[in-house]
Amino acid sequence: MKEILCANFNKLFGSTEGAGFYFSPGRVNLIGEHTDYNGGHVFPCALTLGTYAVAKKRADRNLRLYSMNFDHLGIITASLDDLTYKPEYDWANYPLGVIWALQKKGYRADCGFDLVIYGNIPNGSGLSSSASLEVLTGIIMKDLYGFKDVTMIDLALTGQYSENNFNGCNCGIMDQFAVAMGKKDHAIFLDTSTLQYEYAPVELDDAKIIITNSKVKHSLVDSQYNRRRQECSDALRALQTELDIHSLGDLDIDVFEKFKEVIKDPVEQKRAKHAVYENQRTIEAVTALKTGNITHFGELMNQSHISLRDDYEVSCKEIDILVDLAWSVPGVIGSRITGGGFGGCTVSIVKNEAIITFINTIGPAYKEKVGHEAEFYTAEIGNGAQKLEIL
Ligand code: GLA
């Protein structure tokens, strides 16, 4: 990876001597979906798939950004003195948003930089290629400009801030947190209301995590994502007329059931139900994993899918086909949609001896029903964003 990035950097920007080489992962969420902006728990892990970069300071205030994934867009040029969202910046709005957000927090770069990136996270797959790029930009800035007191959690929050305020998606903190704080072979049990977290080893003995890409691209900005967030906050406001709570994550199931009728809008009531039940499922799932009860973990994943499909309504036909097919394969412990929804990927826990059958059953059946192929990846859980080398 390094060689090809360096060759591109050389060709476009000149010598890589003194440049930094960086990596930032994608993430997959095991359970706890659409809970992060509701003050609930999430349980994601960083992947070994991710975004690589070579970056080097420039003498002037220009930023020259090039992605090998979007070669047809060429070098995108901006200036530190004019950081605004522009449609023609395309993918580069993510790094530019982070530079802008750091500036707003008082972390000002004294010169620009040249950047070449390459990512192997399938784009629009719900595996957080955008959060990967945001945190990548954060670690590059921290390193190049010596922002020593900026922590990895600060970088996660900065990525979220820029995505909310520069790119226009009101996402929660899960993706950036997982990308910044990931730990090899562990998932992160994060309470999004306090940012307290705990690493839990993902020990599945004789099973693996399989990610299946529906190849239906999701775009959270265009999707109903922001609308779901609004529906939840309206539901919360209704509940607050009776209850002293700060978020839906403050509610357990019994209290929710007792007071749910104060949410008059039936759609909002369903959204809130998902947020409350999914949060409790996530807490239960982590206990199940810690006590080695993978079967129960899988059952909770299945329930999570049903809730996301029926109550939260963020699944789609293609994803439901993948999940239904997965549930029909013996040796599948659990399967559900993962990420923001409206396309993207499913995550399944599959016994080792069933993996080939899983792929051979789902692959052709999906193609026949949907008309295009799905893609399968065995998830490897890796570390968070980091500098790999000085060149
Ligand atoms: C997207 C958002 C996250 C989270 C998930 C759903 O990935 O970026 O903050 O809300 O959707 O769990």
PDB file of C-alpha atoms in Angstrom, residues 79-247:
ATOM      1  CA  SER A  79      -6.985  27.179   0.773  1.00  0.00           C
ATOM      2  CA  LEU A  80      -6.757  27.353   4.546  1.00  0.00           C
ATOM      3  CA  ASP A  81      -8.198  30.846   4.197  1.00  0.00           C
ATOM      4  CA  ASP A  82     -11.396  29.767   2.486  1.00  0.00           C
ATOM      5  CA  LEU A  83     -12.801  26.621   4.027  1.00  0.00           C
ATOM      6  CA  THR A  84     -16.405  26.275   2.963  1.00  0.00           C
ATOM      7  CA  TYR A  85     -18.429  23.305   1.738  1.00  0.00           C
ATOM      8  CA  LYS A  86     -18.455  23.204  -2.049  1.00  0.00           C
ATOM      9  CA  PRO A  87     -20.193  20.475  -4.056  1.00  0.00           C
ATOM     10  CA  GLU A  88     -17.288  20.376  -6.516  1.00  0.00           C
ATOM     11  CA  TYR A  89     -14.922  19.415  -3.687  1.00  0.00           C
ATOM     12  CA  ASP A  90     -16.826  16.124  -3.555  1.00  0.00           C
ATOM     13  CA  TRP A  91     -15.045  13.615  -1.236  1.00  0.00           C
ATOM     14  CA  ALA A  92     -12.595  16.346  -0.153  1.00  0.00           C
ATOM     15  CA  ASN A  93     -15.391  18.060   1.786  1.00  0.00           C
ATOM     16  CA  TYR A  94     -14.699  15.494   4.546  1.00  0.00           C
ATOM     17  CA  PRO A  95     -11.041  16.390   5.161  1.00  0.00           C
ATOM     18  CA  LEU A  96     -11.755  20.081   4.565  1.00  0.00           C
ATOM     19  CA  GLY A  97     -14.569  19.929   7.126  1.00  0.00           C
ATOM     20  CA  VAL A  98     -12.197  18.557   9.756  1.00  0.00           C
ATOM     21  CA  ILE A  99      -9.563  21.232   9.038  1.00  0.00           C
ATOM     22  CA  TRP A 100     -12.358  23.829   9.346  1.00  0.00           C
ATOM     23  CA  ALA A 101     -13.616  22.303  12.611  1.00  0.00           C
ATOM     24  CA  LEU A 102     -10.130  22.231  14.135  1.00  0.00           C
ATOM     25  CA  GLN A 103      -9.645  25.881  13.117  1.00  0.00           C
ATOM     26  CA  LYS A 104     -12.904  26.750  14.876  1.00  0.00           C
ATOM     27  CA  LYS A 105     -11.603  25.074  18.027  1.00  0.00           C
ATOM     28  CA  GLY A 106      -8.439  27.198  17.848  1.00  0.00           C
ATOM     29  CA  TYR A 107      -6.167  24.596  16.251  1.00  0.00           C
ATOM     30  CA  ARG A 108      -4.854  26.551  13.292  1.00  0.00           C
ATOM     31  CA  ALA A 109      -2.465  25.128  10.750  1.00  0.00           C
ATOM     32  CA  ASP A 110       0.322  27.585   9.870  1.00  0.00           C
ATOM     33  CA  CYS A 111       0.671  26.194   6.330  1.00  0.00           C
ATOM     34  CA  GLY A 112      -1.164  23.846   3.984  1.00  0.00           C
ATOM     35  CA  PHE A 113      -0.356  20.243   3.064  1.00  0.00           C
ATOM     36  CA  ASP A 114      -0.380  17.805   0.167  1.00  0.00           C
ATOM     37  CA  LEU A 115      -2.328  14.593   0.603  1.00  0.00           C
ATOM     38  CA  VAL A 116      -2.716  11.341  -1.289  1.00  0.00           C
ATOM     39  CA  ILE A 117      -5.212   8.791   0.007  1.00  0.00           C
ATOM     40  CA  TYR A 118      -6.422   5.366  -0.904  1.00  0.00           C
ATOM     41  CA  GLY A 119      -9.234   3.510   0.857  1.00  0.00           C
ATOM     42  CA  ASN A 120     -10.301  -0.110   0.661  1.00  0.00           C
ATOM     43  CA  ILE A 121     -13.614   0.327   2.480  1.00  0.00           C
ATOM     44  CA  PRO A 122     -16.320  -0.141  -0.123  1.00  0.00           C
ATOM     45  CA  ASN A 123     -17.776   3.326  -0.634  1.00  0.00           C
ATOM     46  CA  GLY A 124     -21.366   3.907   0.532  1.00  0.00           C
ATOM     47  CA  SER A 125     -21.444   0.488   2.186  1.00  0.00           C
ATOM     48  CA  GLY A 126     -22.248   1.671   5.685  1.00  0.00           C
ATOM     49  CA  LEU A 127     -18.781   0.747   6.969  1.00  0.00           C
ATOM     50  CA  SER A 128     -17.911   4.390   7.690  1.00  0.00           C
ATOM     51  CA  SER A 129     -15.616   5.442   4.913  1.00  0.00           C
ATOM     52  CA  SER A 130     -16.487   9.040   5.808  1.00  0.00           C
ATOM     53  CA  ALA A 131     -15.672   8.743   9.531  1.00  0.00           C
ATOM     54  CA  SER A 132     -12.473   6.953   8.537  1.00  0.00           C
ATOM     55  CA  LEU A 133     -11.489   9.914   6.391  1.00  0.00           C
ATOM     56  CA  GLU A 134     -12.450  12.432   9.057  1.00  0.00           C
ATOM     57  CA  VAL A 135     -10.378  10.831  11.798  1.00  0.00           C
ATOM     58  CA  LEU A 136      -7.552  10.276   9.311  1.00  0.00           C
ATOM     59  CA  THR A 137      -7.493  14.020   8.657  1.00  0.00           C
ATOM     60  CA  GLY A 138      -7.548  14.618  12.402  1.00  0.00           C
ATOM     61  CA  ILE A 139      -4.475  12.485  13.088  1.00  0.00           C
ATOM     62  CA  ILE A 140      -2.649  14.038  10.141  1.00  0.00           C
ATOM     63  CA  MET A 141      -3.343  17.542  11.453  1.00  0.00           C
ATOM     64  CA  LYS A 142      -2.364  16.594  15.001  1.00  0.00           C
ATOM     65  CA  ASP A 143       0.886  15.111  13.729  1.00  0.00           C
ATOM     66  CA  LEU A 144       1.870  17.721  11.128  1.00  0.00           C
ATOM     67  CA  TYR A 145       1.099  20.766  13.275  1.00  0.00           C
ATOM     68  CA  GLY A 146       1.971  19.354  16.694  1.00  0.00           C
ATOM     69  CA  PHE A 147      -1.490  19.665  18.284  1.00  0.00           C
ATOM     70  CA  LYS A 148      -0.218  17.666  21.254  1.00  0.00           C
ATOM     71  CA  ASP A 149      -3.098  18.186  23.663  1.00  0.00           C
ATOM     72  CA  VAL A 150      -5.696  16.974  21.151  1.00  0.00           C
ATOM     73  CA  THR A 151      -6.741  13.471  22.236  1.00  0.00           C
ATOM     74  CA  MET A 152      -8.160  10.701  20.071  1.00  0.00           C
ATOM     75  CA  ILE A 153     -11.574  11.304  21.661  1.00  0.00           C
ATOM     76  CA  ASP A 154     -11.261  15.011  20.731  1.00  0.00           C
ATOM     77  CA  LEU A 155     -10.583  13.916  17.160  1.00  0.00           C
ATOM     78  CA  ALA A 156     -13.666  11.690  17.176  1.00  0.00           C
ATOM     79  CA  LEU A 157     -15.769  14.626  18.421  1.00  0.00           C
ATOM     80  CA  THR A 158     -14.195  16.946  15.853  1.00  0.00           C
ATOM     81  CA  GLY A 159     -15.040  14.486  13.071  1.00  0.00           C
ATOM     82  CA  GLN A 160     -18.640  14.314  14.237  1.00  0.00           C
ATOM     83  CA  TYR A 161     -18.823  18.099  14.560  1.00  0.00           C
ATOM     84  CA  SER A 162     -17.569  18.610  11.023  1.00  0.00           C
ATOM     85  CA  GLU A 163     -19.913  15.969   9.622  1.00  0.00           C
ATOM     86  CA  ASN A 164     -22.856  17.644  11.393  1.00  0.00           C
ATOM     87  CA  ASN A 165     -21.957  21.235  10.597  1.00  0.00           C
ATOM     88  CA  PHE A 166     -19.915  21.122   7.393  1.00  0.00           C
ATOM     89  CA  ASN A 167     -21.287  18.075   5.572  1.00  0.00           C
ATOM     90  CA  GLY A 168     -24.868  18.262   6.805  1.00  0.00           C
ATOM     91  CA  CYS A 169     -25.404  14.797   8.276  1.00  0.00           C
ATOM     92  CA  ASN A 170     -26.594  14.871  11.887  1.00  0.00           C
ATOM     93  CA  CYS A 171     -24.794  11.641  12.745  1.00  0.00           C
ATOM     94  CA  GLY A 172     -24.051  10.527  16.293  1.00  0.00           C
ATOM     95  CA  ILE A 173     -20.602   9.801  17.730  1.00  0.00           C
ATOM     96  CA  MET A 174     -20.405   6.039  17.153  1.00  0.00           C
ATOM     97  CA  ASP A 175     -18.498   5.904  13.878  1.00  0.00           C
ATOM     98  CA  GLN A 176     -15.818   8.451  14.646  1.00  0.00           C
ATOM     99  CA  PHE A 177     -15.362   7.000  18.133  1.00  0.00           C
ATOM    100  CA  ALA A 178     -14.921   3.463  16.809  1.00  0.00           C
ATOM    101  CA  VAL A 179     -12.477   4.633  14.152  1.00  0.00           C
ATOM    102  CA  ALA A 180     -10.421   6.713  16.584  1.00  0.00           C
ATOM    103  CA  MET A 181     -10.467   4.328  19.555  1.00  0.00           C
ATOM    104  CA  GLY A 182     -10.579   0.875  17.939  1.00  0.00           C
ATOM    105  CA  LYS A 183      -8.564  -1.952  19.468  1.00  0.00           C
ATOM    106  CA  LYS A 184      -7.471  -5.149  17.750  1.00  0.00           C
ATOM    107  CA  ASP A 185      -9.802  -8.092  18.443  1.00  0.00           C
ATOM    108  CA  HIS A 186     -12.039  -5.986  20.694  1.00  0.00           C
ATOM    109  CA  ALA A 187     -15.373  -4.239  20.324  1.00  0.00           C
ATOM    110  CA  ILE A 188     -16.075  -0.969  22.142  1.00  0.00           C
ATOM    111  CA  PHE A 189     -18.986  -0.844  24.549  1.00  0.00           C
ATOM    112  CA  LEU A 190     -19.698   2.874  24.530  1.00  0.00           C
ATOM    113  CA  ASP A 191     -22.245   4.810  26.527  1.00  0.00           C
ATOM    114  CA  THR A 192     -22.911   7.714  24.181  1.00  0.00           C
ATOM    115  CA  SER A 193     -24.447   9.867  26.914  1.00  0.00           C
ATOM    116  CA  THR A 194     -21.201  10.018  28.927  1.00  0.00           C
ATOM    117  CA  LEU A 195     -18.582   8.708  26.457  1.00  0.00           C
ATOM    118  CA  GLN A 196     -17.593   6.150  29.099  1.00  0.00           C
ATOM    119  CA  TYR A 197     -16.339   3.092  27.283  1.00  0.00           C
ATOM    120  CA  GLU A 198     -15.008  -0.357  27.835  1.00  0.00           C
ATOM    121  CA  TYR A 199     -13.222  -2.757  25.480  1.00  0.00           C
ATOM    122  CA  ALA A 200     -14.746  -6.239  25.263  1.00  0.00           C
ATOM    123  CA  PRO A 201     -12.762  -9.049  23.621  1.00  0.00           C
ATOM    124  CA  VAL A 202     -14.631 -10.498  20.661  1.00  0.00           C
ATOM    125  CA  GLU A 203     -14.057 -14.183  21.274  1.00  0.00           C
ATOM    126  CA  LEU A 204     -16.358 -16.188  19.084  1.00  0.00           C
ATOM    127  CA  ASP A 205     -14.514 -19.519  19.403  1.00  0.00           C
ATOM    128  CA  ASP A 206     -15.658 -21.434  16.363  1.00  0.00           C
ATOM    129  CA  ALA A 207     -17.415 -18.591  14.510  1.00  0.00           C
ATOM    130  CA  LYS A 208     -16.547 -15.490  12.508  1.00  0.00           C
ATOM    131  CA  ILE A 209     -18.106 -12.123  11.747  1.00  0.00           C
ATOM    132  CA  ILE A 210     -19.141 -11.987   8.109  1.00  0.00           C
ATOM    133  CA  ILE A 211     -20.071  -8.690   6.494  1.00  0.00           C
ATOM    134  CA  THR A 212     -22.305  -8.929   3.435  1.00  0.00           C
ATOM    135  CA  ASN A 213     -22.509  -5.897   1.174  1.00  0.00           C
ATOM    136  CA  SER A 214     -25.879  -5.513  -0.552  1.00  0.00           C
ATOM    137  CA  LYS A 215     -24.190  -3.111  -2.982  1.00  0.00           C
ATOM    138  CA  VAL A 216     -27.145  -0.821  -2.553  1.00  0.00           C
ATOM    139  CA  LYS A 217     -25.389   2.460  -1.857  1.00  0.00           C
ATOM    140  CA  HIS A 218     -26.666   4.507   0.976  1.00  0.00           C
ATOM    141  CA  SER A 219     -26.183   8.216   1.381  1.00  0.00           C
ATOM    142  CA  LEU A 220     -27.106   9.410   4.832  1.00  0.00           C
ATOM    143  CA  VAL A 221     -27.385  13.032   3.801  1.00  0.00           C
ATOM    144  CA  ASP A 222     -30.021  12.239   1.194  1.00  0.00           C
ATOM    145  CA  SER A 223     -31.658   9.558   3.227  1.00  0.00           C
ATOM    146  CA  GLN A 224     -34.153   9.707   6.011  1.00  0.00           C
ATOM    147  CA  TYR A 225     -31.383   9.659   8.616  1.00  0.00           C
ATOM    148  CA  ASN A 226     -31.866  13.250   9.757  1.00  0.00           C
ATOM    149  CA  ARG A 227     -35.612  12.697   9.795  1.00  0.00           C
ATOM    150  CA  ARG A 228     -35.274   9.699  12.149  1.00  0.00           C
ATOM    151  CA  ARG A 229     -33.238  11.829  14.465  1.00  0.00           C
ATOM    152  CA  GLN A 230     -35.926  14.488  14.470  1.00  0.00           C
ATOM    153  CA  GLU A 231     -38.686  11.921  15.115  1.00  0.00           C
ATOM    154  CA  CYS A 232     -36.766  10.662  18.152  1.00  0.00           C
ATOM    155  CA  SER A 233     -36.262  14.111  19.554  1.00  0.00           C
ATOM    156  CA  ASP A 234     -39.977  14.873  19.119  1.00  0.00           C
ATOM    157  CA  ALA A 235     -40.808  11.631  20.942  1.00  0.00           C
ATOM    158  CA  LEU A 236     -38.404  12.565  23.715  1.00  0.00           C
ATOM    159  CA  ARG A 237     -40.027  15.967  24.092  1.00  0.00           C
ATOM    160  CA  ALA A 238     -43.426  14.304  24.521  1.00  0.00           C
ATOM    161  CA  LEU A 239     -42.053  11.924  27.185  1.00  0.00           C
ATOM    162  CA  GLN A 240     -40.409  14.810  29.011  1.00  0.00           C
ATOM    163  CA  THR A 241     -43.840  16.239  29.765  1.00  0.00           C
ATOM    164  CA  GLU A 242     -44.201  13.312  32.215  1.00  0.00           C
ATOM    165  CA  LEU A 243     -40.681  12.146  32.937  1.00  0.00           C
ATOM    166  CA  ASP A 244     -37.451  13.771  34.075  1.00  0.00           C
ATOM    167  CA  ILE A 245     -35.181  12.298  31.410  1.00  0.00           C
ATOM    168  CA  HIS A 246     -32.449  13.697  29.167  1.00  0.00           C
ATOM    169  CA  SER A 247     -32.541  11.126  26.400  1.00  0.00           C
TER     170      SER A 247
END
